[in-house]
Short mmCIF file of C-alpha atoms in Angstrom, two decimals:
data_model
loop_
_atom_site.label_atom_id
_atom_site.label_comp_id
_atom_site.label_asym_id
_atom_site.label_seq_id
_atom_site.Cartn_x
_atom_site.Cartn_y
_atom_site.Cartn_z
CA UNK A 1 148.99 147.91 109.89
CA UNK A 2 145.82 149.22 111.69
CA UNK A 3 142.60 147.23 111.36
CA UNK A 4 139.69 149.72 110.69
CA UNK A 5 135.96 148.99 111.19
CA UNK A 6 133.38 151.31 109.72
CA UNK A 7 130.07 152.19 111.65
CA UNK A 8 127.48 153.85 109.48
CA UNK A 9 125.10 155.25 112.15
CA UNK A 10 122.03 157.06 110.67
CA UNK A 11 119.75 159.12 112.91
CA UNK A 12 116.57 160.87 112.28
CA UNK A 13 118.20 164.22 111.66
CA UNK A 14 121.75 163.28 110.44
CA UNK A 15 123.96 160.41 109.52
CA UNK A 16 127.86 159.69 110.29
CA UNK A 17 130.43 157.34 109.20
CA UNK A 18 132.82 156.56 112.06
CA UNK A 19 135.93 154.52 111.66
CA UNK A 20 136.88 152.60 114.69
CA UNK A 21 140.04 150.75 115.91
CA UNK A 22 141.82 149.50 118.80
CA UNK A 23 144.93 150.88 119.86
CA UNK A 24 147.01 149.89 123.06
CA UNK A 25 143.74 148.09 124.33
CA UNK A 26 141.37 151.20 123.97
CA UNK A 27 138.82 152.06 121.24
CA UNK A 28 139.77 155.02 119.05
CA UNK A 29 137.04 156.81 116.94
CA UNK A 30 137.45 158.93 113.93
CA UNK A 31 134.24 160.54 112.18
CA UNK A 32 135.20 160.73 108.48
CA UNK A 33 131.72 161.78 107.04
CA UNK A 34 128.56 163.42 107.97
CA UNK A 35 125.34 164.12 106.27
CA UNK A 36 121.90 165.69 106.69
CA UNK A 37 118.81 163.54 107.05
CA UNK A 38 115.13 164.34 107.91
CA UNK A 39 111.63 163.32 106.88
CA UNK A 40 110.56 164.70 103.44
CA UNK A 41 107.03 166.37 103.41
CA UNK A 42 105.38 165.42 100.07
CA UNK A 43 101.67 165.55 99.37
CA UNK A 44 100.71 165.65 103.08
CA UNK A 45 103.08 162.70 103.93
CA UNK A 46 106.14 162.35 106.05
CA UNK A 47 108.48 160.18 104.15
CA UNK A 48 112.20 158.98 104.03
CA UNK A 49 114.30 159.57 101.03
CA UNK A 50 115.90 156.16 100.84
CA UNK A 51 117.66 156.92 97.59
CA UNK A 52 119.40 159.91 99.08
CA UNK A 53 120.33 157.94 102.22
CA UNK A 54 121.83 155.12 100.20
CA UNK A 55 123.70 157.61 98.20
CA UNK A 56 125.29 159.23 101.15
CA UNK A 57 126.21 155.80 102.64
CA UNK A 58 128.14 155.26 99.54
CA UNK A 59 129.65 158.74 99.53
CA UNK A 60 130.89 158.18 103.07
CA UNK A 61 132.53 154.82 102.22
CA UNK A 62 134.35 156.61 99.44
CA UNK A 63 136.09 158.71 102.17
CA UNK A 64 137.73 155.67 103.52
CA UNK A 65 139.46 154.98 100.31
CA UNK A 66 140.50 158.82 99.88
CA UNK A 67 141.95 158.58 103.40
CA UNK A 68 143.71 155.26 102.74
CA UNK A 69 142.01 153.75 105.81
CA UNK A 70 140.14 150.72 104.27
CA UNK A 71 137.92 148.96 106.82
CA UNK A 72 137.69 145.10 107.06
CA UNK A 73 134.06 145.23 107.65
CA UNK A 74 131.09 147.70 108.19
CA UNK A 75 127.51 147.73 109.59
CA UNK A 76 124.62 150.04 109.44
CA UNK A 77 122.28 150.96 112.23
CA UNK A 78 119.20 153.39 112.03
CA UNK A 79 116.15 154.28 114.18
CA UNK A 80 113.62 151.45 114.43
CA UNK A 81 109.99 150.80 113.10
CA UNK A 82 110.36 152.01 109.51
CA UNK A 83 110.68 149.47 106.58
CA UNK A 84 110.28 148.79 102.95
CA UNK A 85 108.30 146.27 101.01
CA UNK A 86 110.07 144.87 97.89
CA UNK A 87 108.35 143.50 94.86
CA UNK A 88 109.53 140.35 92.74
CA UNK A 89 112.19 142.61 91.10
CA UNK A 90 113.47 143.86 94.54
CA UNK A 91 111.97 147.22 93.66
CA UNK A 92 110.46 149.37 96.66
CA UNK A 93 106.67 149.26 96.54
CA UNK A 94 104.91 152.51 97.35
CA UNK A 95 106.36 155.42 99.67
CA UNK A 96 108.70 154.70 102.56
CA UNK A 97 106.97 156.43 105.50
CA UNK A 98 108.49 157.83 108.55
CA UNK A 99 107.04 156.86 111.98
CA UNK A 100 105.93 160.40 112.53
CA UNK A 101 103.38 160.38 109.85
CA UNK A 102 99.73 160.49 110.97
CA UNK A 103 98.54 157.75 108.69
CA UNK A 104 98.40 155.11 111.61
CA UNK A 105 95.74 157.31 113.30
CA UNK A 106 92.84 155.09 114.56
CA UNK A 107 94.58 151.79 113.45
CA UNK A 108 94.78 150.47 116.90
CA UNK A 109 90.83 150.01 116.82
CA UNK A 110 91.30 148.01 113.65
CA UNK A 111 94.10 145.88 115.28
CA UNK A 112 92.37 145.35 118.47
CA UNK A 113 89.25 143.89 116.66
CA UNK A 114 91.53 141.03 115.61
CA UNK A 115 93.50 140.70 118.99
CA UNK A 116 92.89 142.51 122.27
CA UNK A 117 95.52 144.91 123.56
CA UNK A 118 96.43 142.86 126.49
CA UNK A 119 96.82 139.62 124.48
CA UNK A 120 99.13 141.50 122.02
CA UNK A 121 101.34 142.69 124.97
CA UNK A 122 101.54 139.22 126.56
CA UNK A 123 102.75 137.60 123.25
CA UNK A 124 105.18 140.29 122.02
CA UNK A 125 106.10 142.23 125.19
CA UNK A 126 106.41 145.44 123.16
CA UNK A 127 104.62 148.59 124.40
CA UNK A 128 101.70 150.19 122.65
CA UNK A 129 102.91 153.07 120.31
CA UNK A 130 100.48 153.75 117.39
CA UNK A 131 103.44 154.24 115.08
CA UNK A 132 104.78 150.79 115.66
CA UNK A 133 105.35 148.75 112.37
CA UNK A 134 102.52 146.48 113.35
CA UNK A 135 100.00 149.52 113.02
CA UNK A 136 101.99 150.83 109.85
CA UNK A 137 101.33 147.44 108.17
CA UNK A 138 97.59 147.55 109.36
CA UNK A 139 97.39 150.82 107.48
CA UNK A 140 98.70 149.27 104.31
CA UNK A 141 96.27 146.32 104.39
CA UNK A 142 93.39 148.66 105.00
CA UNK A 143 94.27 151.50 102.48
CA UNK A 144 96.68 150.03 99.95
CA UNK A 145 96.17 146.21 100.12
CA UNK A 146 97.56 145.90 96.69
CA UNK A 147 101.02 146.65 98.04
CA UNK A 148 101.01 143.68 100.37
CA UNK A 149 99.72 141.39 97.67
CA UNK A 150 102.62 142.36 95.40
CA UNK A 151 105.31 142.25 98.27
CA UNK A 152 107.91 139.55 98.04
CA UNK A 153 110.05 140.84 100.94
CA UNK A 154 109.82 142.83 104.05
CA UNK A 155 113.11 144.65 105.30
CA UNK A 156 113.75 147.01 107.90
CA UNK A 157 115.81 150.11 106.63
CA UNK A 158 119.27 149.01 107.80
CA UNK A 159 118.54 145.45 106.30
CA UNK A 160 117.52 147.17 103.03
CA UNK A 161 120.64 149.42 102.81
CA UNK A 162 122.87 146.34 103.62
CA UNK A 163 120.93 144.43 100.73
CA UNK A 164 121.72 147.30 98.34
CA UNK A 165 125.52 146.93 99.20
CA UNK A 166 125.70 143.19 98.95
CA UNK A 167 122.79 141.80 97.12
CA UNK A 168 121.97 139.52 100.14
CA UNK A 169 118.81 139.85 102.20
CA UNK A 170 119.43 139.25 106.13
CA UNK A 171 117.13 140.67 108.82
CA UNK A 172 118.63 141.64 112.13
CA UNK A 173 116.79 140.33 115.36
CA UNK A 174 117.05 143.45 117.49
CA UNK A 175 115.35 145.85 114.97
CA UNK A 176 112.75 143.08 114.05
CA UNK A 177 111.56 143.06 117.68
CA UNK A 178 110.58 146.78 117.42
CA UNK A 179 107.84 145.86 115.03
CA UNK A 180 105.72 144.20 117.69
CA UNK A 181 105.49 141.21 115.45
CA UNK A 182 108.31 138.84 117.23
CA UNK A 183 107.62 136.36 119.77
CA UNK A 184 109.76 136.86 123.01
CA UNK A 185 110.32 133.22 123.59
CA UNK A 186 111.00 131.78 120.03
CA UNK A 187 112.95 134.99 119.24
CA UNK A 188 111.46 134.71 115.66
CA UNK A 189 108.44 136.21 113.78
CA UNK A 190 105.16 135.18 115.42
CA UNK A 191 103.57 133.27 112.51
CA UNK A 192 100.32 132.85 114.40
CA UNK A 193 100.07 136.53 114.95
CA UNK A 194 100.99 137.38 111.38
CA UNK A 195 98.10 134.96 110.21
CA UNK A 196 95.68 136.56 112.54
CA UNK A 197 96.48 140.04 111.28
CA UNK A 198 96.55 138.89 107.63
CA UNK A 199 100.12 139.94 106.96
CA UNK A 200 101.78 137.46 104.46
CA UNK A 201 104.24 135.60 106.63
CA UNK A 202 106.32 134.55 103.70
CA UNK A 203 107.71 138.00 103.15
CA UNK A 204 109.45 137.96 106.54
CA UNK A 205 112.89 136.64 106.64
CA UNK A 206 114.44 134.58 109.44
CA UNK A 207 115.99 136.84 112.06
CA UNK A 208 119.60 136.72 112.72
CA UNK A 209 122.01 137.92 115.57
CA UNK A 210 124.29 140.94 115.37
CA UNK A 211 127.60 139.50 114.17
CA UNK A 212 126.13 137.54 111.25
CA UNK A 213 127.88 137.99 107.94
CA UNK A 214 125.52 139.76 105.40
CA UNK A 215 128.20 139.35 102.42
CA UNK A 216 130.72 141.41 100.56
CA UNK A 217 130.23 144.23 98.41
CA UNK A 218 128.67 143.83 94.92
CA UNK A 219 130.97 144.43 92.01
CA UNK A 220 129.06 147.78 91.13
CA UNK A 221 129.70 149.12 94.75
CA UNK A 222 133.13 147.99 94.71
CA UNK A 223 133.84 149.95 91.69
CA UNK A 224 132.09 153.05 93.21
CA UNK A 225 133.92 153.01 96.56
CA UNK A 226 137.24 151.49 95.37
CA UNK A 227 137.58 148.39 97.66
CA UNK A 228 135.76 145.41 99.04
CA UNK A 229 134.82 144.74 102.74
CA UNK A 230 132.62 142.20 104.72
CA UNK A 231 129.19 143.78 105.66
CA UNK A 232 128.21 142.37 109.17
CA UNK A 233 125.00 142.83 111.10
CA UNK A 234 125.31 145.00 113.98
CA UNK A 235 122.49 145.61 116.48
CA UNK A 236 120.87 147.61 113.81
CA UNK A 237 118.33 149.30 116.09
CA UNK A 238 120.29 152.20 117.07
CA UNK A 239 119.26 151.90 120.89
CA UNK A 240 120.31 148.15 120.78
CA UNK A 241 123.88 149.16 119.55
CA UNK A 242 124.01 152.07 122.13
CA UNK A 243 123.07 149.62 125.16
CA UNK A 244 125.90 147.51 123.93
CA UNK A 245 128.19 150.46 124.65
CA UNK A 246 127.04 151.00 128.32
CA UNK A 247 130.19 151.14 130.43
CA UNK A 248 130.64 148.47 133.00
CA UNK A 249 128.45 149.50 136.07
CA UNK A 250 130.03 150.30 139.38
CA UNK A 251 127.21 148.20 141.08
CA UNK A 252 123.72 147.85 139.30
CA UNK A 253 122.80 150.51 136.98
CA UNK A 254 120.09 151.73 134.77
CA UNK A 255 120.74 153.50 131.36
CA UNK A 256 119.13 156.26 129.52
CA UNK A 257 119.99 156.18 125.75
CA UNK A 258 119.46 160.04 125.37
CA UNK A 259 118.92 161.55 121.98
CA UNK A 260 115.85 162.52 120.04
CA UNK A 261 114.26 159.74 122.12
CA UNK A 262 115.10 158.81 125.58
CA UNK A 263 115.15 155.16 126.12
CA UNK A 264 115.40 154.34 129.83
CA UNK A 265 115.86 150.81 131.21
CA UNK A 266 117.86 147.86 132.13
CA UNK A 267 118.84 144.58 130.73
CA UNK A 268 117.06 141.43 131.61
CA UNK A 269 117.55 137.70 130.53
CA UNK A 270 113.69 137.17 129.95
CA UNK A 271 110.91 139.40 128.85
CA UNK A 272 108.87 140.86 131.57
CA UNK A 273 105.18 140.78 130.03
CA UNK A 274 103.22 141.47 133.31
CA UNK A 275 100.10 143.49 133.56
CA UNK A 276 102.04 146.01 135.65
CA UNK A 277 104.58 146.38 132.83
CA UNK A 278 101.83 146.72 130.23
CA UNK A 279 99.92 149.51 132.27
CA UNK A 280 103.37 151.43 132.82
CA UNK A 281 103.91 151.15 129.05
CA UNK A 282 107.30 149.31 129.25
CA UNK A 283 108.64 147.41 126.41
CA UNK A 284 111.00 144.38 125.98
CA UNK A 285 112.98 145.07 122.80
CA UNK A 286 115.65 142.55 121.54
CA UNK A 287 119.27 143.11 122.43
CA UNK A 288 122.62 141.39 121.92
CA UNK A 289 122.88 137.68 122.70
CA UNK A 290 119.04 137.56 123.22
CA UNK A 291 119.17 139.86 126.03
CA UNK A 292 116.06 141.99 126.58
CA UNK A 293 116.16 145.77 126.84
CA UNK A 294 113.45 146.31 129.29
CA UNK A 295 112.79 149.93 128.86
CA UNK A 296 110.44 152.80 128.33
CA UNK A 297 110.34 155.02 125.25
CA UNK A 298 110.25 158.72 126.51
CA UNK A 299 109.90 161.65 124.02
CA UNK A 300 113.42 162.83 124.87
CA UNK A 301 115.43 165.84 123.40
CA UNK A 302 112.84 166.03 120.55
CA UNK A 303 111.09 168.56 122.66
CA UNK A 304 114.02 170.80 123.04
CA UNK A 305 115.25 170.17 119.45
CA UNK A 306 111.88 171.25 118.00
CA UNK A 307 111.94 174.47 120.12
CA UNK A 308 115.39 175.24 119.05
CA UNK A 309 114.43 174.83 115.40
CA UNK A 310 111.42 177.06 115.88
CA UNK A 311 113.84 179.71 117.10
CA UNK A 312 115.78 179.35 113.85
CA UNK A 313 118.61 177.53 115.71
CA UNK A 314 119.77 180.99 116.95
CA UNK A 315 121.00 179.27 120.36
CA UNK A 316 123.08 176.42 121.10
CA UNK A 317 121.87 173.57 123.31
CA UNK A 318 124.32 174.80 126.01
CA UNK A 319 122.75 178.30 125.88
CA UNK A 320 119.22 176.89 126.17
CA UNK A 321 120.36 174.94 129.32
CA UNK A 322 121.84 178.05 130.68
CA UNK A 323 118.47 179.87 130.08
CA UNK A 324 116.58 177.20 131.77
CA UNK A 325 118.80 177.36 134.67
CA UNK A 326 117.84 181.00 135.16
CA UNK A 327 114.19 179.87 135.51
CA UNK A 328 114.87 176.95 137.72
CA UNK A 329 111.90 177.73 140.00
CA UNK A 330 109.26 178.00 137.09
CA UNK A 331 106.61 175.68 138.34
CA UNK A 332 104.80 174.13 135.41
CA UNK A 333 105.37 170.62 134.26
CA UNK A 334 104.31 168.54 131.10
CA UNK A 335 103.73 165.03 130.39
CA UNK A 336 106.59 164.52 128.05
CA UNK A 337 104.84 161.36 126.55
CA UNK A 338 101.61 162.96 125.61
CA UNK A 339 100.87 162.41 122.02
CA UNK A 340 100.35 166.36 121.49
CA UNK A 341 104.24 166.54 121.51
CA UNK A 342 104.82 163.76 118.86
CA UNK A 343 104.58 165.87 115.80
CA UNK A 344 102.95 169.34 116.32
CA UNK A 345 103.15 172.15 113.99
CA UNK A 346 104.64 174.38 116.77
CA UNK A 347 106.24 172.72 119.79
CA UNK A 348 106.15 176.07 121.67
CA UNK A 349 102.44 176.50 121.22
CA UNK A 350 101.74 172.73 122.02
CA UNK A 351 103.63 173.22 125.51
CA UNK A 352 101.88 176.52 126.10
CA UNK A 353 98.53 175.05 125.17
CA UNK A 354 99.17 171.97 127.63
CA UNK A 355 99.97 174.17 130.43
CA UNK A 356 96.80 176.30 129.77
CA UNK A 357 94.71 173.31 129.48
CA UNK A 358 96.07 171.88 132.81
CA UNK A 359 95.68 175.17 134.60
CA UNK A 360 99.37 175.72 135.06
CA UNK A 361 101.45 178.93 134.60
CA UNK A 362 102.03 179.41 130.93
CA UNK A 363 105.78 179.73 129.98
CA UNK A 364 106.43 182.82 127.55
CA UNK A 365 110.20 183.36 127.82
CA UNK A 366 112.60 180.97 126.05
CA UNK A 367 114.19 180.16 129.44
CA UNK A 368 110.75 179.28 130.76
CA UNK A 369 110.06 176.93 128.03
CA UNK A 370 113.44 175.37 128.42
CA UNK A 371 112.84 174.90 132.07
CA UNK A 372 109.56 173.22 131.57
CA UNK A 373 111.12 170.75 129.19
CA UNK A 374 114.16 169.87 131.15
CA UNK A 375 112.43 169.69 134.55
CA UNK A 376 109.58 167.46 133.03
CA UNK A 377 112.15 165.18 131.45
CA UNK A 378 113.94 164.66 134.76
CA UNK A 379 110.74 164.11 136.63
CA UNK A 380 109.79 161.46 134.01
CA UNK A 381 113.26 159.80 134.41
CA UNK A 382 112.89 159.70 138.16
CA UNK A 383 109.35 158.16 137.92
CA UNK A 384 110.49 155.68 135.28
CA UNK A 385 113.49 154.57 137.64
CA UNK A 386 111.06 153.87 140.43
CA UNK A 387 108.85 151.79 138.08
CA UNK A 388 111.66 149.72 136.91
CA UNK A 389 112.73 148.84 140.35
CA UNK A 390 109.06 148.01 141.21
CA UNK A 391 108.71 145.64 138.09
CA UNK A 392 112.04 143.96 138.31
CA UNK A 393 112.11 143.79 142.11
CA UNK A 394 115.61 145.11 142.25
CA UNK A 395 117.20 148.31 143.31
CA UNK A 396 119.81 150.21 141.06
CA UNK A 397 122.24 152.53 142.53
CA UNK A 398 123.20 154.62 139.51
CA UNK A 399 121.97 155.76 136.03
CA UNK A 400 124.29 155.69 132.90
CA UNK A 401 123.36 158.32 130.37
CA UNK A 402 124.76 157.49 126.98
CA UNK A 403 124.41 159.03 123.44
CA UNK A 404 124.24 162.73 122.37
CA UNK A 405 122.17 163.65 125.42
CA UNK A 406 124.83 162.82 127.71
CA UNK A 407 126.52 166.24 126.83
CA UNK A 408 123.46 168.02 128.58
CA UNK A 409 125.04 168.50 131.89
CA UNK A 410 122.08 170.52 133.22
CA UNK A 411 119.71 167.82 132.49
CA UNK A 412 122.07 165.14 133.91
CA UNK A 413 122.25 166.99 137.22
CA UNK A 414 118.30 167.25 137.24
CA UNK A 415 118.21 163.53 136.52
CA UNK A 416 120.32 162.66 139.46
CA UNK A 417 118.30 165.07 141.65
CA UNK A 418 114.97 163.63 140.52
CA UNK A 419 115.98 159.97 140.87
CA UNK A 420 118.27 160.18 143.93
CA UNK A 421 120.88 158.23 142.13
CA UNK A 422 124.28 158.93 140.87
CA UNK A 423 124.58 159.68 137.14
CA UNK A 424 127.34 158.78 134.82
CA UNK A 425 127.31 160.50 131.47
CA UNK A 426 128.94 159.42 128.44
CA UNK A 427 130.08 158.13 125.95
CA UNK A 428 128.20 160.45 123.53
CA UNK A 429 128.88 158.28 120.39
CA UNK A 430 127.51 155.17 122.22
CA UNK A 431 125.53 153.96 119.03
CA UNK A 432 128.58 153.93 116.79
CA UNK A 433 130.56 152.40 119.46
CA UNK A 434 128.08 149.37 119.84
CA UNK A 435 127.83 149.12 116.14
CA UNK A 436 131.79 148.68 116.16
CA UNK A 437 131.78 146.25 119.11
CA UNK A 438 129.67 143.95 117.07
CA UNK A 439 132.09 143.98 114.31
CA UNK A 440 135.14 143.77 116.60
CA UNK A 441 133.63 140.76 118.40
CA UNK A 442 133.05 139.00 114.97
CA UNK A 443 136.64 139.68 114.12
CA UNK A 444 137.79 138.24 117.50
CA UNK A 445 139.29 141.47 118.81
CA UNK A 446 136.87 141.32 121.75
CA UNK A 447 136.00 138.06 123.37
CA UNK A 448 132.78 138.97 125.21
CA UNK A 449 130.22 141.85 125.61
CA UNK A 450 131.52 142.24 129.19
CA UNK A 451 135.01 142.58 127.91
CA UNK A 452 133.82 145.20 125.33
CA UNK A 453 132.02 147.24 127.89
CA UNK A 454 135.11 147.33 130.18
CA UNK A 455 137.02 148.71 127.06
CA UNK A 456 134.40 151.39 126.63
CA UNK A 457 134.84 152.45 130.23
CA UNK A 458 138.66 152.63 129.91
CA UNK A 459 138.56 154.40 126.47
CA UNK A 460 136.11 157.25 127.05
CA UNK A 461 135.76 159.88 129.85
CA UNK A 462 132.70 159.71 131.92
CA UNK A 463 131.17 162.76 133.93
CA UNK A 464 129.75 161.99 137.37
CA UNK A 465 126.68 163.89 138.87
CA UNK A 466 125.77 163.29 142.55
CA UNK A 467 122.29 164.14 143.64
CA UNK A 468 122.17 167.52 145.47
CA UNK A 469 118.50 167.90 146.16
CA UNK A 470 115.33 166.03 145.60
CA UNK A 471 113.18 167.69 143.04
#
C-alpha cells in the first residue's frame, strides 16, 4: 500500500492539490486538482473570496476519494500577509482584503507616530512593505475600529482554512512572522508591540512550528469528502515551504523562490537586524526549525504576468522570452521594486511612463517591453546577491532558482550573467514539495531537513546555467 500525502498549495492566481509519495527513495508528485484564484474587485476593493477558496479545497479533497488515493495527512499553504478576524461565533468579520488593495496608503505615518521605523525593524527584523499585516491592522483600527473590538480570533488564511476543516485553531510560525508583529528572539507575538499599537493581543494564538498536528476532519467534512485524515501544519507561508525544498547546495548557495514575487536570500540561524539590512530592505522571515529566511522581496514575474494579461494571454511565457531575446540590446532598465508596479491599471503604460520619466528609451514593441522586464529583474538579482554577501560576510558560489519561474530559461541565463554565479533551476513545484516534506517528516519517512533536501536533489532534474558574460 502506498502512503500518500496531500499538499494544498494556493497561489494568488491559482490553487492546486498535489499528492506526494516516496517510491524507491524518491519523491513522486501527482497533481489531482487545479482551480482558479484571484482578487475579487468589489466596490473599489480588492478582496479574496474565502468561501470560494474553501469550497475548492474540499472539491480537490474529493478527488482523492474518486481516485482511491486516500492521503494520511494534508497541509495548506498560501501567500503571506492576509488574514481574517473571527467573532465570538467564529464568523468572519468584515471583508477579507488582498494585500494589493490600496487601503493601507498613508498608514505608515500613523504607525511611525507610535513606533519609529528604525525601532520597528530592530524588534521584528521584517522589511517595510506598506501592505504588511501590521499596516493592514492599523487601517482597521483607524477606519473600522468596531471590527477589532468584536474580534475574538486572528488567523492567517491557511490557519483559517484548516480551522474550517478540523474545528481547531492553530497558528503557524512561518506565516506569522510575515505580519511584522513577531519577535525574532522569542519567536512569538511581540506583546509589547501589540500593546503599543493598540491591537488586542488576546486574539493572537500561540505560534506553532510546521509538523504540529492541527486535528482530524470534522464529521461534516468527512461526509463531504468520504474519508478522514490528519491535518498537519506545513510552513504555511508558501515561500517558507519552497525554501524547504531547495536542493542540497554544491557549496554555499543563495536561493530565489521565483513566481509572482521573487524572494531572494539565504538561510541564517539568527536574524540580521542591522542598519545596513534595514536600509537595503532585507527581511528575516521565519523558516522551518526556527531558521530565518534572510531575503529581499522583489516584484518578480508579476511584471511579465501583467503584461501578458494585457495582451489577452495571446503569447506563452516561452514566446515572450523569445521576443525579449530578439531585443537583447534594448538599453532601458526599471527599478522593479518601485511602488508604481505594485498594482497599476496598465503595466505596459507604467513601464513606459517610468522610462519616459527617467529619460530612457521608451519600449514600444512587445519584445522591447519584455527585454526591459527580464534584464531589470536579472540586474536586481545580481545586486541583491552582492548585498547578501556584504551583509552576511560570506561568499556564495551558486544560486538555486525554485518555483514556477525556474522554467524561464532566458531569465535564468541572465541571472547567471548578472550575478557571475552558476545557476541551478528547479524544481518548479518547490512549494508543494516543501509542504509535503513537513508532512513526511511528521510521519517519520524523513529524518531531517538535510535528508529531505538530498531527496529533492535526487528526485527532480535541475537545469544548470553558467555565466557567459557580465551584464
